[in-house]
XYZ file of C-alpha atoms in Angstrom:
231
model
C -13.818 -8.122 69.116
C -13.127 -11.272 67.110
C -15.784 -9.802 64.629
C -14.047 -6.613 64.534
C -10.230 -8.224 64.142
C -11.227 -10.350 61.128
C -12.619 -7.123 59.505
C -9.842 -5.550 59.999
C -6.896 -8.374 58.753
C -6.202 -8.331 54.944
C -7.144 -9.766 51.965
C -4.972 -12.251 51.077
C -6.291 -12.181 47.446
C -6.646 -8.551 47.459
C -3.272 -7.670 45.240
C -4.972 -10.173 42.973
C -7.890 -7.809 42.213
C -8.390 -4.824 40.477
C -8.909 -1.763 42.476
C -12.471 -1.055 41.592
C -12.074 3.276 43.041
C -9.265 3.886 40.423
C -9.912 1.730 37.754
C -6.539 0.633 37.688
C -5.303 -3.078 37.727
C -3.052 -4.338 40.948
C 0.393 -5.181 40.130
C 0.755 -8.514 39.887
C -1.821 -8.362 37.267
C 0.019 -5.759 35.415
C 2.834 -7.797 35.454
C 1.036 -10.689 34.166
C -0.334 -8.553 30.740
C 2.941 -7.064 30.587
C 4.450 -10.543 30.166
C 1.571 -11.797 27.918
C 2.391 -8.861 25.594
C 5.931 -9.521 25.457
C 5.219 -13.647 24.726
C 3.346 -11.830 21.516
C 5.888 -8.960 20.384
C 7.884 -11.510 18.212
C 4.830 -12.447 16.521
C 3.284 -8.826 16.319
C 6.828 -7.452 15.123
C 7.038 -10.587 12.066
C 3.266 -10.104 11.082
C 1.857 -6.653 11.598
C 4.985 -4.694 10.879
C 6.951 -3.953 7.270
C 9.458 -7.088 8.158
C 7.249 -9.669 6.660
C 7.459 -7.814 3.006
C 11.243 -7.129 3.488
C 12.488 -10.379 4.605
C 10.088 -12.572 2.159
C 11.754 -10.138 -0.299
C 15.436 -10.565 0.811
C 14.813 -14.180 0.553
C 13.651 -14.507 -2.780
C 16.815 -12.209 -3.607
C 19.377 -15.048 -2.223
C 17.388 -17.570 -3.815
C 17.629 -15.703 -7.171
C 21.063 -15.053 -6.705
C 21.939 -18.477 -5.763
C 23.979 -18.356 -3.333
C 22.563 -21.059 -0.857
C 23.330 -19.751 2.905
C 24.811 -16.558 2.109
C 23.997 -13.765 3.414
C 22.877 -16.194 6.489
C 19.630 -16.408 7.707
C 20.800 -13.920 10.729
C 22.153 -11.144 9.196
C 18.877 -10.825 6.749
C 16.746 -11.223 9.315
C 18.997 -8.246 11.445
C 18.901 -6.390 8.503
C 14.853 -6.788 7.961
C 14.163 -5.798 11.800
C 16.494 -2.413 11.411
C 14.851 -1.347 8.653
C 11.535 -2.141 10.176
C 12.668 0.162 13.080
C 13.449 2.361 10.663
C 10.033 2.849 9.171
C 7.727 2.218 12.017
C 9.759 4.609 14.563
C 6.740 7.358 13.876
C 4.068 5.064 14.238
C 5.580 3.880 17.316
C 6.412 7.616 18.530
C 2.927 8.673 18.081
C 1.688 5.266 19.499
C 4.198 6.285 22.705
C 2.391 9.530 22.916
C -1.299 8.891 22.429
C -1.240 5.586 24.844
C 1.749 5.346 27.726
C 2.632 8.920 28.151
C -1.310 9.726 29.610
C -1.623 6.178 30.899
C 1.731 7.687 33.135
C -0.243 10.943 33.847
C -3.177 9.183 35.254
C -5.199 10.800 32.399
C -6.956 7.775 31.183
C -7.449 4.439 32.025
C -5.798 0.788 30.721
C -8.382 0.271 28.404
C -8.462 4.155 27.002
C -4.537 3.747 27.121
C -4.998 0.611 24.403
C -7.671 2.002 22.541
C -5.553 5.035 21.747
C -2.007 3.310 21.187
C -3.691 1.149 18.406
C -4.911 4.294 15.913
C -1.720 4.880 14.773
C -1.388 1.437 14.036
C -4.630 0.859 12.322
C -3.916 3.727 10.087
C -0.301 1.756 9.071
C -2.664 -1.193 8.207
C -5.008 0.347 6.550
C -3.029 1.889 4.247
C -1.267 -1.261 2.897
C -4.203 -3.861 3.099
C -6.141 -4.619 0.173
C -9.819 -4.515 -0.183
C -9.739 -7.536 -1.040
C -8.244 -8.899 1.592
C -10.424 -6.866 4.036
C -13.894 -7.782 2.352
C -12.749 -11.572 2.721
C -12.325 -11.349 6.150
C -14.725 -9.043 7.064
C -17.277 -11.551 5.764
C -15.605 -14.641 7.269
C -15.614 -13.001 10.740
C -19.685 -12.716 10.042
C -19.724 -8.701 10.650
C -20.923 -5.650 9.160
C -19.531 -3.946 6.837
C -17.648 -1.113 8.419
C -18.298 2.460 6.988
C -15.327 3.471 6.654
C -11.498 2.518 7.545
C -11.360 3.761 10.797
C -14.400 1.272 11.972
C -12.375 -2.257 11.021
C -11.282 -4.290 13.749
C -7.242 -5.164 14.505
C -8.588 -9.209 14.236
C -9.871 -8.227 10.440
C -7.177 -5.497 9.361
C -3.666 -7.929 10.353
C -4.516 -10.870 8.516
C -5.780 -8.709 5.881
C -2.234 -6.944 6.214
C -0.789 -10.276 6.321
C -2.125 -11.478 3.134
C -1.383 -8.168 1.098
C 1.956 -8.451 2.159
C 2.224 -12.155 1.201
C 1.359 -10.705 -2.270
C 3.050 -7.809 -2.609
C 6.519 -9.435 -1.265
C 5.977 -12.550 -4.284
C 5.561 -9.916 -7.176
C 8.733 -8.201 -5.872
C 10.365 -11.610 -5.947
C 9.106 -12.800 -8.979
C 10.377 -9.655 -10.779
C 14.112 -9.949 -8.582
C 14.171 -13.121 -10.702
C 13.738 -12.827 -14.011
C 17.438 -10.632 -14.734
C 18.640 -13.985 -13.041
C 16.914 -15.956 -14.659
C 18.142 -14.825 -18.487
C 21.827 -15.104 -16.720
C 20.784 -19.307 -15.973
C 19.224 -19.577 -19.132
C 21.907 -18.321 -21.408
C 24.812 -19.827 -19.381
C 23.183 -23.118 -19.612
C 22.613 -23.077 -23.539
C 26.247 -21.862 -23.484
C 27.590 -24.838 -21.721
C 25.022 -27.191 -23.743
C 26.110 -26.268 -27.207
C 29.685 -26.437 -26.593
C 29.495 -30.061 -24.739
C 29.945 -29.392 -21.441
C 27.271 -31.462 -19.812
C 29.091 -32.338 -16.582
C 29.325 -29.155 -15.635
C 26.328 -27.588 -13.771
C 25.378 -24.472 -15.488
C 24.591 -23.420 -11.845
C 28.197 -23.387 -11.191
C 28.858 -20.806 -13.676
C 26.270 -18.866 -13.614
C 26.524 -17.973 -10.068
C 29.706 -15.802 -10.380
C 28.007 -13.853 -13.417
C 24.799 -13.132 -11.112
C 27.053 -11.839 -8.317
C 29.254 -10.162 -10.657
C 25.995 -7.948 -12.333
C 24.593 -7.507 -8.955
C 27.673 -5.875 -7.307
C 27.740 -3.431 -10.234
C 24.451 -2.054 -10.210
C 24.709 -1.810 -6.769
C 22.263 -4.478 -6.141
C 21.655 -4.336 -1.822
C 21.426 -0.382 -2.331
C 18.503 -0.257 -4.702
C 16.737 -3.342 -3.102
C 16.754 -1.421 0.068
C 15.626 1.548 -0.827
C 13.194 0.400 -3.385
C 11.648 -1.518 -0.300
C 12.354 1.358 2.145
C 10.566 3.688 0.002
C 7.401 1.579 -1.342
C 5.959 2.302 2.408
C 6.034 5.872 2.287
């Protein structure tokens, strides 16, 4: 009887473990990756998204334009993740589709569920990381050449994404300068010849580079220029 009662009383750990007839996890354990993946969003959202090219970009801009804190650091950054959630909203519709909505079903598993959520995002990677990029990490992770896109790894395509972003965000920079730059160079040979070395040139030139940027419509073509180089 005592044999038969201590069968019969329940695992205390048991809603720890994974239920080994579905292949399902318990939920405490559920909860636990759920929170893990949340802890990482911020960082997946900054680094394997289009935000890292658009707010590197937007930065350089304010820096060009010299206007110190302004726009602030909080509306560029609001206006880098809407337009992120602008371009990845079909990645992460099809992601939706191919991973949670069977994972809900019961048609696959956890594992099948990730596996399939993280195509369409490979495919987004792939299409904006270098070679480059990919052939230096592939041979610092010590693996085999993949034969073709679809075989590289999410550890070797995001920093390869990362880097070609990096890149691609300081040529977009460096050419948001130079207009600016001729506006600085001229004011300040302007202000030289004539005496006025007391003055900052930076003063002066900033109403000039604000003034030229408002009339071609400066934030529109930035936007869409950067909206449009990922399609």
């Amino acid at each position: 009887m005592i044999l038969a009662s201590a069968a019969a009383a329940p695992n205390p750990l048991a809603p720890l473990l994974p239920n080994r007839l579905d292949g399902t996890l318990s939920v405490p354990l559920q909860i636990i990756l759920l929170l893990t993946l949340l802890t990482l969003l911020p960082a997946i959202v900054m680094s394997a998204t289009p935000f890292l090219r658009i707010v590197v970009v937007l930065h350089f801009l304010r820096q060009a334009l010299g206007t110190q804190a302004t726009p602030s650091n909080q509306v560029l950054l609001g206006l880098a993740l809407f337009l992120t959630f602008l371009i990845m909203q079909p990645v992460v519709a099809e992601m939706y589709e191919k991973g949670w909505e069977p994972l809900q079903k019961g048609q696959i598993t956890p594992g099948q569920a990730l596996q399939e959520a993280s195509q369409p995002l490979r495919s987004f990677l792939v299409r904006f990381a270098r070679e480059k990029e990919v052939r230096l990490f592939v041979e610092m992770a010590r693996v085999p050449p993949p034969r073709n896109p679809a075989d590289l790894e999410l550890r070797i395509l995001v920093p390869a994404y990362i880097l070609s972003e990096l890149k691609v965000a300081f040529q977009i920079g460096a050419v948001l300068f130079l207009p600016f730059l001729v506006i600085d160079l001229v004011v300040a040979s302007v202000t030289l010849s004539i005496g006025m070395i007391q003055l900052p040139p930076v003063m002066l030139s900033a109403p000039f580079k604000v003034l030229l940027f408002v009339l071609v419509d400066g934030w529109s073509l930035v936007v869409g220029s950067l909206v449009k180089s990922f399609y």
